């Protein structure tokens, strides 16, 4: 019985040893394959150092990399010296240059690493340090990856792959880290070898999705290398075949391009095409960061879409009505106390702030019809409050053309708003007046009368001054 128990006890360690040996063998084979395919690299290309934390580095800063780049075992003194040297190089570099952009990005990275290292050393327990440590590498902020407690069975059955070595992450025996900004998932042993810059950093620098449809430059312009890891590409071997990213227009190797399919923002804006296209891993992570951000001015980019798509016109009209309603609700104390706008819109407040900006998620919901239904529901809730609230009802309008006692609002279907004086009229009544606003006519008449009065007063003052000047002149003495 004791021997049986000893065998059971030693089983997890044997499994861990087997998995680690298999993973190391596979990684060795992959690195040897990459090195074998890269024997014909030109001497002009920058050297690749997989031991450093930040890559790629500009060619003009290669001589300074030993003072700027450190592995995860660096101490506080090394990081402080690197921060000081990096700050000096930032001041010496040219504005808007590639060197300054890399230095600023790396300076933020070093300061973040220093802060986390100081916080980790402040904790006395070594176990807590290992559990809560955050590692900053190439803009990534890696935290330990744990499956949610609610879906442990699903998480155990799901396979996770490392974004760096493309190997399977065996959750039972291998530790994994995930970037809190772009969801980049890696083995613990692969953290120091990460080369891909965080998609959150790229998205922050670009501030807008790529507006061109697949801006391909060709393999020759890339020197037949992967745009991310610089692996030589050819069509003879399937493991190093070039794969085109439809979002960025660049070619990648199979390790950096997993044939993931996702919608491309440029194709939606220009062609209203929601067909998923094959994108690289960095392109996928970047698009996912832009999905919920209202950055696209659709009517400015492609105004013809609103002519041919009725669903877009419906959404635009609903958003215009919500913009008018928001002015009423912002001035209503009862609506502010109830937080009516936050309850209905939540994080999508941009839908009621203007009708210009759309996010990628909004356009997808416009195509499916979900956004129109959502806006109809919000419109009904706001309309009920405005018509029942005495404070909001006191700010209603009355059409002065027909002199009807019916109160009207700028978001009513049968009403129209004057762009000059913001007065509200029935559309039928203003049409009978040839779309001429009576209030604007009165304002123009008053302005003309005021100008006439002022001109008469000026002329009168000029005449009085001329008469006074002639009276002061004395005739010459002839005697």
Short mmCIF file of C-alpha atoms in Angstrom, two decimals:
data_model
loop_
_atom_site.label_atom_id
_atom_site.label_comp_id
_atom_site.label_asym_id
_atom_site.label_seq_id
_atom_site.Cartn_x
_atom_site.Cartn_y
_atom_site.Cartn_z
CA UNK A 1 0.00 0.00 0.00
CA UNK A 2 2.84 2.43 0.85
CA UNK A 3 4.57 1.85 -2.50
CA UNK A 4 1.31 2.52 -4.33
CA UNK A 5 0.92 5.80 -2.50
CA UNK A 6 4.51 6.80 -3.26
CA UNK A 7 3.91 6.16 -6.96
CA UNK A 8 0.80 8.34 -6.90
CA UNK A 9 2.67 11.10 -5.07
CA UNK A 10 5.52 11.18 -7.58
CA UNK A 11 3.16 11.26 -10.59
CA UNK A 12 2.74 15.11 -10.86
CA UNK A 13 6.50 15.70 -10.77
CA UNK A 14 7.02 13.10 -13.49
CA UNK A 15 4.35 14.73 -15.64
CA UNK A 16 5.89 18.16 -15.11
CA UNK A 17 9.34 16.91 -16.04
CA UNK A 18 7.98 15.27 -19.19
CA UNK A 19 6.11 18.39 -20.28
CA UNK A 20 9.08 20.67 -19.67
CA UNK A 21 11.41 18.38 -21.59
CA UNK A 22 8.93 18.22 -24.50
CA UNK A 23 8.47 22.00 -24.53
CA UNK A 24 12.22 22.65 -24.44
CA UNK A 25 12.79 20.17 -27.25
CA UNK A 26 10.10 21.77 -29.39
CA UNK A 27 11.40 25.30 -28.74
CA UNK A 28 14.94 24.17 -29.59
CA UNK A 29 13.69 22.70 -32.84
CA UNK A 30 11.79 25.87 -33.75
CA UNK A 31 14.77 28.12 -32.99
CA UNK A 32 17.06 25.90 -35.00
CA UNK A 33 14.62 25.98 -37.91
CA UNK A 34 14.45 29.77 -37.77
CA UNK A 35 18.21 30.09 -37.52
CA UNK A 36 18.64 27.69 -40.43
CA UNK A 37 16.28 29.71 -42.58
CA UNK A 38 18.00 32.98 -41.63
CA UNK A 39 21.54 32.13 -42.68
CA UNK A 40 21.32 34.44 -45.68
CA UNK A 41 20.55 37.56 -43.69
CA UNK A 42 22.37 40.58 -45.03
CA UNK A 43 25.11 42.18 -42.98
CA UNK A 44 23.32 45.53 -43.07
CA UNK A 45 20.47 44.32 -40.91
CA UNK A 46 20.58 45.10 -37.20
CA UNK A 47 21.62 42.21 -34.94
CA UNK A 48 18.87 40.36 -33.10
CA UNK A 49 19.41 39.94 -29.32
CA UNK A 50 16.76 37.73 -27.85
CA UNK A 51 18.15 38.17 -24.31
CA UNK A 52 17.00 41.78 -23.99
CA UNK A 53 13.61 43.09 -22.83
CA UNK A 54 12.94 45.74 -25.46
CA UNK A 55 13.12 45.04 -29.19
CA UNK A 56 13.39 46.26 -31.87
CA UNK A 57 15.82 49.08 -31.17
CA UNK A 58 16.78 51.75 -33.75
CA UNK A 59 20.13 51.21 -35.42
CA UNK A 60 21.49 54.52 -34.11
CA UNK A 61 20.92 53.38 -30.50
CA UNK A 62 22.48 49.93 -30.75
CA UNK A 63 25.67 51.18 -29.08
CA UNK A 64 23.66 52.39 -26.07
CA UNK A 65 21.61 49.25 -25.58
CA UNK A 66 23.89 47.83 -22.88
CA UNK A 67 23.02 50.88 -20.73
CA UNK A 68 19.30 50.94 -21.58
CA UNK A 69 18.04 47.37 -21.80
CA UNK A 70 18.00 44.87 -18.95
CA UNK A 71 16.46 41.50 -18.29
CA UNK A 72 13.86 40.82 -15.62
CA UNK A 73 16.57 40.15 -12.99
CA UNK A 74 17.79 43.78 -12.98
CA UNK A 75 18.02 45.56 -9.63
CA UNK A 76 16.86 49.03 -8.61
CA UNK A 77 20.27 50.67 -9.14
CA UNK A 78 20.51 49.41 -12.71
CA UNK A 79 17.01 50.66 -13.53
CA UNK A 80 17.64 54.09 -12.00
CA UNK A 81 20.85 54.49 -14.00
CA UNK A 82 19.07 53.39 -17.18
CA UNK A 83 16.25 55.88 -16.54
CA UNK A 84 18.71 58.75 -16.09
CA UNK A 85 20.63 57.85 -19.24
CA UNK A 86 17.44 57.36 -21.26
CA UNK A 87 16.18 60.78 -20.12
CA UNK A 88 19.39 62.42 -21.32
CA UNK A 89 19.12 60.71 -24.70
CA UNK A 90 15.54 61.91 -25.08
CA UNK A 91 16.66 65.53 -24.67
CA UNK A 92 19.47 65.05 -27.19
CA UNK A 93 17.36 63.33 -29.86
CA UNK A 94 15.49 65.12 -32.63
CA UNK A 95 11.80 65.89 -32.29
CA UNK A 96 9.32 63.50 -33.96
CA UNK A 97 12.15 61.11 -34.80
CA UNK A 98 12.06 57.34 -34.55
CA UNK A 99 14.81 57.44 -31.91
CA UNK A 100 12.86 59.80 -29.64
CA UNK A 101 9.69 57.74 -30.04
CA UNK A 102 11.54 54.58 -29.01
CA UNK A 103 13.31 56.32 -26.13
CA UNK A 104 10.10 57.80 -24.70
CA UNK A 105 8.36 54.45 -24.95
CA UNK A 106 11.32 52.70 -23.28
CA UNK A 107 11.55 55.38 -20.57
CA UNK A 108 7.94 54.74 -19.57
CA UNK A 109 8.71 51.04 -19.58
CA UNK A 110 11.71 51.46 -17.28
CA UNK A 111 9.84 53.67 -14.83
CA UNK A 112 7.00 51.20 -14.66
CA UNK A 113 9.46 48.36 -14.00
CA UNK A 114 11.18 50.40 -11.27
CA UNK A 115 7.89 51.17 -9.57
CA UNK A 116 6.80 47.54 -9.59
CA UNK A 117 10.20 46.38 -8.32
CA UNK A 118 10.08 48.85 -5.42
CA UNK A 119 6.55 47.76 -4.52
CA UNK A 120 7.57 44.12 -4.70
CA UNK A 121 10.56 44.64 -2.40
CA UNK A 122 8.37 46.46 0.10
CA UNK A 123 6.47 43.23 0.68
CA UNK A 124 8.20 40.93 3.12
CA UNK A 125 6.71 37.62 1.94
CA UNK A 126 8.43 36.15 -1.10
CA UNK A 127 5.34 34.13 -2.03
CA UNK A 128 3.23 37.26 -2.29
CA UNK A 129 5.85 38.88 -4.49
CA UNK A 130 5.73 36.02 -6.97
CA UNK A 131 1.94 36.04 -7.09
CA UNK A 132 1.44 39.80 -7.46
CA UNK A 133 4.51 40.80 -9.48
CA UNK A 134 3.84 42.75 -12.70
CA UNK A 135 6.49 42.56 -15.40
CA UNK A 136 6.84 45.33 -17.96
CA UNK A 137 8.36 44.26 -21.30
CA UNK A 138 8.20 46.19 -24.62
CA UNK A 139 5.17 48.15 -23.43
CA UNK A 140 3.38 45.04 -22.13
CA UNK A 141 2.28 44.90 -18.51
CA UNK A 142 2.30 41.20 -17.75
CA UNK A 143 0.29 39.84 -14.83
CA UNK A 144 -0.20 36.19 -13.83
CA UNK A 145 -2.95 34.54 -15.87
CA UNK A 146 -5.51 32.52 -13.95
CA UNK A 147 -8.78 31.12 -15.33
CA UNK A 148 -11.93 32.45 -13.74
CA UNK A 149 -13.23 30.48 -10.79
CA UNK A 150 -16.72 30.32 -12.27
CA UNK A 151 -15.70 28.41 -15.38
CA UNK A 152 -12.88 26.20 -14.16
CA UNK A 153 -14.11 23.20 -16.11
CA UNK A 154 -14.33 25.18 -19.34
CA UNK A 155 -10.95 26.77 -18.69
CA UNK A 156 -9.39 23.37 -18.06
CA UNK A 157 -10.81 22.02 -21.32
CA UNK A 158 -9.78 25.09 -23.34
CA UNK A 159 -6.35 25.20 -24.92
CA UNK A 160 -4.17 28.24 -24.50
CA UNK A 161 -1.25 29.02 -26.81
CA UNK A 162 1.77 31.21 -26.23
CA UNK A 163 1.83 34.28 -28.48
CA UNK A 164 5.63 34.17 -28.62
CA UNK A 165 6.58 30.54 -29.23
CA UNK A 166 3.10 29.35 -30.39
CA UNK A 167 3.39 26.40 -28.00
CA UNK A 168 0.61 25.03 -25.83
CA UNK A 169 0.42 26.38 -22.28
CA UNK A 170 -0.17 23.43 -19.97
CA UNK A 171 -2.02 25.18 -17.18
CA UNK A 172 -1.46 22.41 -14.64
CA UNK A 173 2.33 22.52 -14.70
CA UNK A 174 3.28 25.74 -16.53
CA UNK A 175 2.90 29.33 -15.38
CA UNK A 176 1.52 31.89 -17.83
CA UNK A 177 1.39 35.67 -17.96
CA UNK A 178 -1.04 37.90 -19.84
CA UNK A 179 -0.76 41.57 -20.77
CA UNK A 180 -3.39 43.61 -18.97
CA UNK A 181 -3.58 46.04 -21.92
CA UNK A 182 -3.66 43.89 -25.09
CA UNK A 183 -4.22 40.32 -23.75
CA UNK A 184 -0.84 39.08 -25.04
CA UNK A 185 -0.44 35.58 -23.48
CA UNK A 186 3.00 33.98 -22.96
CA UNK A 187 4.81 31.34 -20.97
CA UNK A 188 6.73 32.55 -17.97
CA UNK A 189 9.98 31.43 -19.63
CA UNK A 190 9.16 33.45 -22.79
CA UNK A 191 8.66 36.84 -21.14
CA UNK A 192 12.22 38.09 -21.59
CA UNK A 193 12.21 37.05 -25.27
CA UNK A 194 9.07 38.97 -26.28
CA UNK A 195 9.67 41.14 -29.36
CA UNK A 196 6.19 42.34 -30.30
CA UNK A 197 5.44 45.85 -29.08
CA UNK A 198 2.24 46.10 -27.09
CA UNK A 199 -0.76 46.77 -29.32
CA UNK A 200 -2.00 49.33 -26.77
CA UNK A 201 1.17 51.37 -27.34
CA UNK A 202 0.74 51.20 -31.12
CA UNK A 203 -2.94 52.14 -30.88
CA UNK A 204 -2.12 55.08 -28.60
CA UNK A 205 0.48 56.38 -31.05
CA UNK A 206 -1.77 55.91 -34.09
CA UNK A 207 -4.97 57.15 -32.31
CA UNK A 208 -7.09 55.98 -35.26
CA UNK A 209 -7.57 52.70 -37.14
CA UNK A 210 -5.73 52.34 -40.45
CA UNK A 211 -7.96 54.12 -42.99
CA UNK A 212 -6.60 52.45 -46.15
CA UNK A 213 -7.83 49.09 -47.38
CA UNK A 214 -4.96 46.59 -47.07
CA UNK A 215 -2.04 49.02 -47.67
CA UNK A 216 0.22 46.31 -49.08
CA UNK A 217 3.82 47.27 -49.84
CA UNK A 218 5.00 43.89 -51.13
CA UNK A 219 7.50 41.28 -49.98
CA UNK A 220 10.35 42.98 -51.81
CA UNK A 221 9.92 46.14 -49.71
CA UNK A 222 10.06 43.94 -46.60
CA UNK A 223 13.22 42.22 -47.90
CA UNK A 224 11.28 38.95 -47.79
CA UNK A 225 11.24 39.04 -44.01
CA UNK A 226 8.46 38.84 -41.46
CA UNK A 227 7.33 42.31 -40.44
CA UNK A 228 7.53 41.37 -36.76
CA UNK A 229 10.29 38.82 -36.07
CA UNK A 230 12.34 39.33 -39.30
CA UNK A 231 12.22 35.63 -40.21
CA UNK A 232 13.06 34.97 -43.87
CA UNK A 233 9.96 33.99 -45.85
CA UNK A 234 9.53 31.78 -48.91
CA UNK A 235 6.75 29.83 -50.59
CA UNK A 236 8.58 26.48 -50.62
CA UNK A 237 8.28 25.66 -46.94
CA UNK A 238 4.87 25.85 -45.29
CA UNK A 239 6.28 26.71 -41.85
CA UNK A 240 7.82 29.95 -43.14
CA UNK A 241 5.32 30.86 -45.86
CA UNK A 242 4.32 34.54 -46.04
CA UNK A 243 0.85 35.41 -44.79
CA UNK A 244 -0.74 38.76 -45.61
CA UNK A 245 -2.46 40.81 -42.92
CA UNK A 246 -5.49 42.48 -44.48
CA UNK A 247 -5.49 45.22 -41.83
CA UNK A 248 -1.85 46.37 -41.90
CA UNK A 249 -0.95 45.23 -45.42
CA UNK A 250 2.26 43.50 -44.26
CA UNK A 251 3.48 39.93 -44.56
CA UNK A 252 4.13 37.76 -41.53
CA UNK A 253 5.42 34.29 -40.78
CA UNK A 254 3.06 31.58 -39.44
CA UNK A 255 4.32 32.20 -35.89
CA UNK A 256 3.15 35.84 -36.03
CA UNK A 257 0.08 35.24 -38.23
CA UNK A 258 -2.29 32.51 -37.05
CA UNK A 259 -4.89 33.05 -39.81
CA UNK A 260 -7.26 34.74 -37.38
CA UNK A 261 -10.32 36.27 -39.05
CA UNK A 262 -11.80 39.61 -38.01
CA UNK A 263 -13.61 42.56 -39.56
CA UNK A 264 -11.41 45.32 -40.99
CA UNK A 265 -12.42 48.93 -40.13
CA UNK A 266 -11.29 50.39 -43.49
CA UNK A 267 -13.50 47.98 -45.44
CA UNK A 268 -16.49 48.92 -43.29
CA UNK A 269 -16.00 52.65 -43.76
CA UNK A 270 -15.35 52.60 -47.51
CA UNK A 271 -17.35 49.57 -48.72
CA UNK A 272 -19.69 48.72 -45.81
CA UNK A 273 -18.12 45.25 -45.91
CA UNK A 274 -18.34 43.21 -42.71
CA UNK A 275 -16.74 40.06 -44.12
CA UNK A 276 -14.06 38.75 -41.72
CA UNK A 277 -10.58 38.90 -43.21
CA UNK A 278 -7.36 37.22 -42.17
CA UNK A 279 -5.26 39.44 -39.94
CA UNK A 280 -2.05 39.00 -37.97
CA UNK A 281 -1.91 38.66 -34.22
CA UNK A 282 -0.76 42.23 -33.67
CA UNK A 283 -3.42 43.49 -36.10
CA UNK A 284 -6.11 41.51 -34.30
CA UNK A 285 -5.11 42.88 -30.91
CA UNK A 286 -5.00 46.43 -32.26
CA UNK A 287 -8.46 46.20 -33.86
CA UNK A 288 -9.90 44.77 -30.66
CA UNK A 289 -8.61 47.82 -28.78
CA UNK A 290 -10.40 50.13 -31.26
CA UNK A 291 -13.72 48.23 -31.25
CA UNK A 292 -15.46 50.24 -28.52
CA UNK A 293 -13.79 53.62 -29.07
CA UNK A 294 -15.89 56.25 -30.94
CA UNK A 295 -13.23 57.54 -33.36
CA UNK A 296 -14.77 57.18 -36.83
CA UNK A 297 -16.46 60.20 -38.42
CA UNK A 298 -18.48 58.15 -40.85
CA UNK A 299 -20.37 60.97 -42.55
CA UNK A 300 -17.13 62.84 -43.16
CA UNK A 301 -15.25 59.77 -44.39
CA UNK A 302 -18.00 58.39 -46.65
CA UNK A 303 -21.15 60.57 -46.87
CA UNK A 304 -22.69 58.43 -49.63
CA UNK A 305 -23.39 55.65 -47.15
CA UNK A 306 -26.17 57.76 -45.62
CA UNK A 307 -27.75 58.09 -49.08
CA UNK A 308 -27.91 54.38 -49.86
CA UNK A 309 -28.40 52.89 -46.38
CA UNK A 310 -31.72 53.66 -44.73
CA UNK A 311 -30.64 52.05 -41.45
CA UNK A 312 -27.85 54.61 -41.10
CA UNK A 313 -30.28 57.49 -41.63
CA UNK A 314 -32.56 56.03 -38.95
CA UNK A 315 -29.70 55.79 -36.46
CA UNK A 316 -28.54 59.31 -37.29
CA UNK A 317 -32.04 60.72 -36.68
CA UNK A 318 -32.34 58.88 -33.35
CA UNK A 319 -28.98 60.18 -32.23
CA UNK A 320 -29.96 63.75 -33.15
CA UNK A 321 -33.08 63.39 -31.01
CA UNK A 322 -31.03 62.03 -28.11
CA UNK A 323 -28.68 65.01 -28.37
CA UNK A 324 -31.68 67.37 -27.98
CA UNK A 325 -32.99 65.30 -25.07
CA UNK A 326 -29.65 65.36 -23.29
CA UNK A 327 -29.84 69.17 -22.99
CA UNK A 328 -33.17 68.84 -21.16
CA UNK A 329 -31.94 66.05 -18.89
CA UNK A 330 -28.66 67.82 -18.06
CA UNK A 331 -30.61 70.84 -16.72
CA UNK A 332 -33.15 68.72 -14.81
CA UNK A 333 -32.32 68.15 -11.14
CA UNK A 334 -34.57 65.10 -10.92
CA UNK A 335 -32.88 63.41 -13.91
CA UNK A 336 -29.44 64.19 -12.49
CA UNK A 337 -30.35 62.71 -9.10
CA UNK A 338 -31.74 59.58 -10.72
CA UNK A 339 -28.70 59.35 -13.05
CA UNK A 340 -31.06 58.66 -15.91
CA UNK A 341 -28.49 59.11 -18.66
CA UNK A 342 -25.95 56.82 -17.00
CA UNK A 343 -28.55 54.13 -16.37
CA UNK A 344 -29.68 54.03 -19.99
CA UNK A 345 -26.43 54.63 -21.88
CA UNK A 346 -23.71 53.50 -19.47
CA UNK A 347 -20.35 53.67 -21.24
CA UNK A 348 -21.95 54.64 -24.56
CA UNK A 349 -22.58 58.27 -23.68
CA UNK A 350 -21.11 59.30 -27.03
CA UNK A 351 -24.38 58.22 -28.66
CA UNK A 352 -26.14 61.17 -27.00
CA UNK A 353 -23.29 63.69 -27.10
CA UNK A 354 -23.11 64.03 -30.89
CA UNK A 355 -24.16 62.22 -34.03
CA UNK A 356 -20.76 62.35 -35.76
CA UNK A 357 -18.57 59.74 -34.09
CA UNK A 358 -19.08 55.99 -34.38
CA UNK A 359 -17.13 53.06 -33.03
CA UNK A 360 -16.53 49.80 -34.88
CA UNK A 361 -18.94 48.07 -32.51
CA UNK A 362 -21.60 50.69 -33.30
CA UNK A 363 -21.29 50.07 -37.04
CA UNK A 364 -21.58 46.32 -36.53
CA UNK A 365 -24.76 46.84 -34.51
CA UNK A 366 -26.11 49.21 -37.18
CA UNK A 367 -25.77 46.44 -39.75
CA UNK A 368 -27.49 43.90 -37.51
CA UNK A 369 -30.22 46.34 -36.38
CA UNK A 370 -29.35 46.04 -32.69
CA UNK A 371 -28.27 49.68 -32.33
CA UNK A 372 -31.54 51.04 -33.74
CA UNK A 373 -33.57 48.95 -31.28
CA UNK A 374 -31.34 50.09 -28.41
CA UNK A 375 -31.73 53.76 -29.34
CA UNK A 376 -35.51 53.38 -29.69
CA UNK A 377 -35.67 52.04 -26.12
CA UNK A 378 -33.54 54.90 -24.76
CA UNK A 379 -35.63 57.43 -26.69
CA UNK A 380 -38.88 56.15 -25.13
CA UNK A 381 -37.49 56.37 -21.59
CA UNK A 382 -36.19 59.91 -22.09
CA UNK A 383 -39.42 61.03 -23.79
CA UNK A 384 -41.57 59.77 -20.91
CA UNK A 385 -39.48 61.66 -18.35
CA UNK A 386 -39.42 64.94 -20.29
CA UNK A 387 -43.17 65.01 -20.88
CA UNK A 388 -44.00 64.16 -17.26
CA UNK A 389 -41.41 66.35 -15.55
CA UNK A 390 -42.65 69.89 -14.78
CA UNK A 391 -39.13 71.36 -15.00
CA UNK A 392 -38.52 69.85 -18.45
CA UNK A 393 -42.05 70.65 -19.64
CA UNK A 394 -41.56 74.33 -18.74
CA UNK A 395 -38.85 74.53 -21.43
CA UNK A 396 -41.13 73.38 -24.23
CA UNK A 397 -42.00 75.52 -27.27
CA UNK A 398 -45.21 76.75 -28.92
CA UNK A 399 -45.44 77.26 -32.67
CA UNK A 400 -45.96 80.99 -33.18
CA UNK A 401 -47.03 80.54 -36.81
CA UNK A 402 -50.24 78.62 -36.10
CA UNK A 403 -50.62 79.95 -32.52
CA UNK A 404 -51.65 76.49 -31.33
CA UNK A 405 -51.52 75.76 -27.60
CA UNK A 406 -49.85 72.39 -28.20
CA UNK A 407 -46.37 72.19 -26.68
CA UNK A 408 -43.67 70.93 -29.00
CA UNK A 409 -40.07 69.79 -28.59
CA UNK A 410 -37.15 69.74 -31.01
CA UNK A 411 -37.15 65.92 -31.02
CA UNK A 412 -40.78 65.57 -32.17
CA UNK A 413 -41.26 64.03 -35.60
CA UNK A 414 -43.52 66.77 -36.99
CA UNK A 415 -41.33 69.65 -35.82
CA UNK A 416 -38.34 71.46 -37.23
CA UNK A 417 -35.68 73.63 -35.62
CA UNK A 418 -34.34 76.88 -37.00
CA UNK A 419 -30.56 76.74 -37.32
CA UNK A 420 -30.17 80.49 -36.70
CA UNK A 421 -32.32 81.25 -33.65
CA UNK A 422 -33.08 77.66 -32.41
CA UNK A 423 -36.84 78.27 -32.50
CA UNK A 424 -39.16 75.29 -32.96
CA UNK A 425 -42.09 75.21 -35.42
CA UNK A 426 -44.38 72.68 -36.99
CA UNK A 427 -42.83 71.49 -40.21
CA UNK A 428 -46.08 72.11 -42.09
CA UNK A 429 -46.40 75.64 -40.73
CA UNK A 430 -42.85 76.61 -41.63
CA UNK A 431 -43.30 75.12 -45.10
CA UNK A 432 -46.27 77.44 -45.69
CA UNK A 433 -43.97 80.36 -44.84
CA UNK A 434 -41.47 79.19 -47.49
CA UNK A 435 -39.09 78.03 -44.73
CA UNK A 436 -38.67 81.64 -43.53
CA UNK A 437 -38.43 81.88 -39.76
CA UNK A 438 -40.60 84.73 -38.34
CA UNK A 439 -38.28 85.24 -35.39
CA UNK A 440 -35.26 85.61 -37.65
CA UNK A 441 -37.20 88.20 -39.71
CA UNK A 442 -37.97 90.22 -36.58
CA UNK A 443 -34.37 90.04 -35.43
CA UNK A 444 -33.20 91.24 -38.86
CA UNK A 445 -35.71 94.13 -38.85
CA UNK A 446 -34.62 95.21 -35.38
CA UNK A 447 -30.99 95.07 -36.43
CA UNK A 448 -31.73 97.28 -39.49
CA UNK A 449 -33.69 99.75 -37.38
CA UNK A 450 -30.88 99.93 -34.86
CA UNK A 451 -28.32 100.50 -37.61
CA UNK A 452 -30.47 103.26 -39.14
CA UNK A 453 -30.89 104.95 -35.78
CA UNK A 454 -27.18 104.80 -35.08
CA UNK A 455 -26.33 106.19 -38.54
CA UNK A 456 -28.75 109.11 -38.05
CA UNK A 457 -27.24 109.90 -34.67
CA UNK A 458 -23.75 109.85 -36.15
CA UNK A 459 -24.78 112.17 -39.00
CA UNK A 460 -26.43 114.54 -36.54
CA UNK A 461 -23.32 114.65 -34.37
CA UNK A 462 -21.18 115.35 -37.45
CA UNK A 463 -23.42 118.28 -38.45
CA UNK A 464 -23.34 119.73 -34.93
CA UNK A 465 -19.56 119.50 -34.80
CA UNK A 466 -19.29 121.16 -38.23
CA UNK A 467 -21.52 124.07 -37.14
CA UNK A 468 -19.54 124.58 -33.94
CA UNK A 469 -16.31 124.67 -35.89
CA UNK A 470 -17.67 127.31 -38.35
CA UNK A 471 -18.88 129.53 -35.47
CA UNK A 472 -15.44 129.50 -33.83
CA UNK A 473 -13.75 130.83 -36.99
CA UNK A 474 -13.43 134.69 -36.72
CA UNK A 475 -13.34 136.95 -39.83
CA UNK A 476 -9.92 138.53 -40.60
CA UNK A 477 -9.36 142.27 -39.60
CA UNK A 478 -8.93 144.43 -42.77
CA UNK A 479 -8.09 147.73 -41.04
#
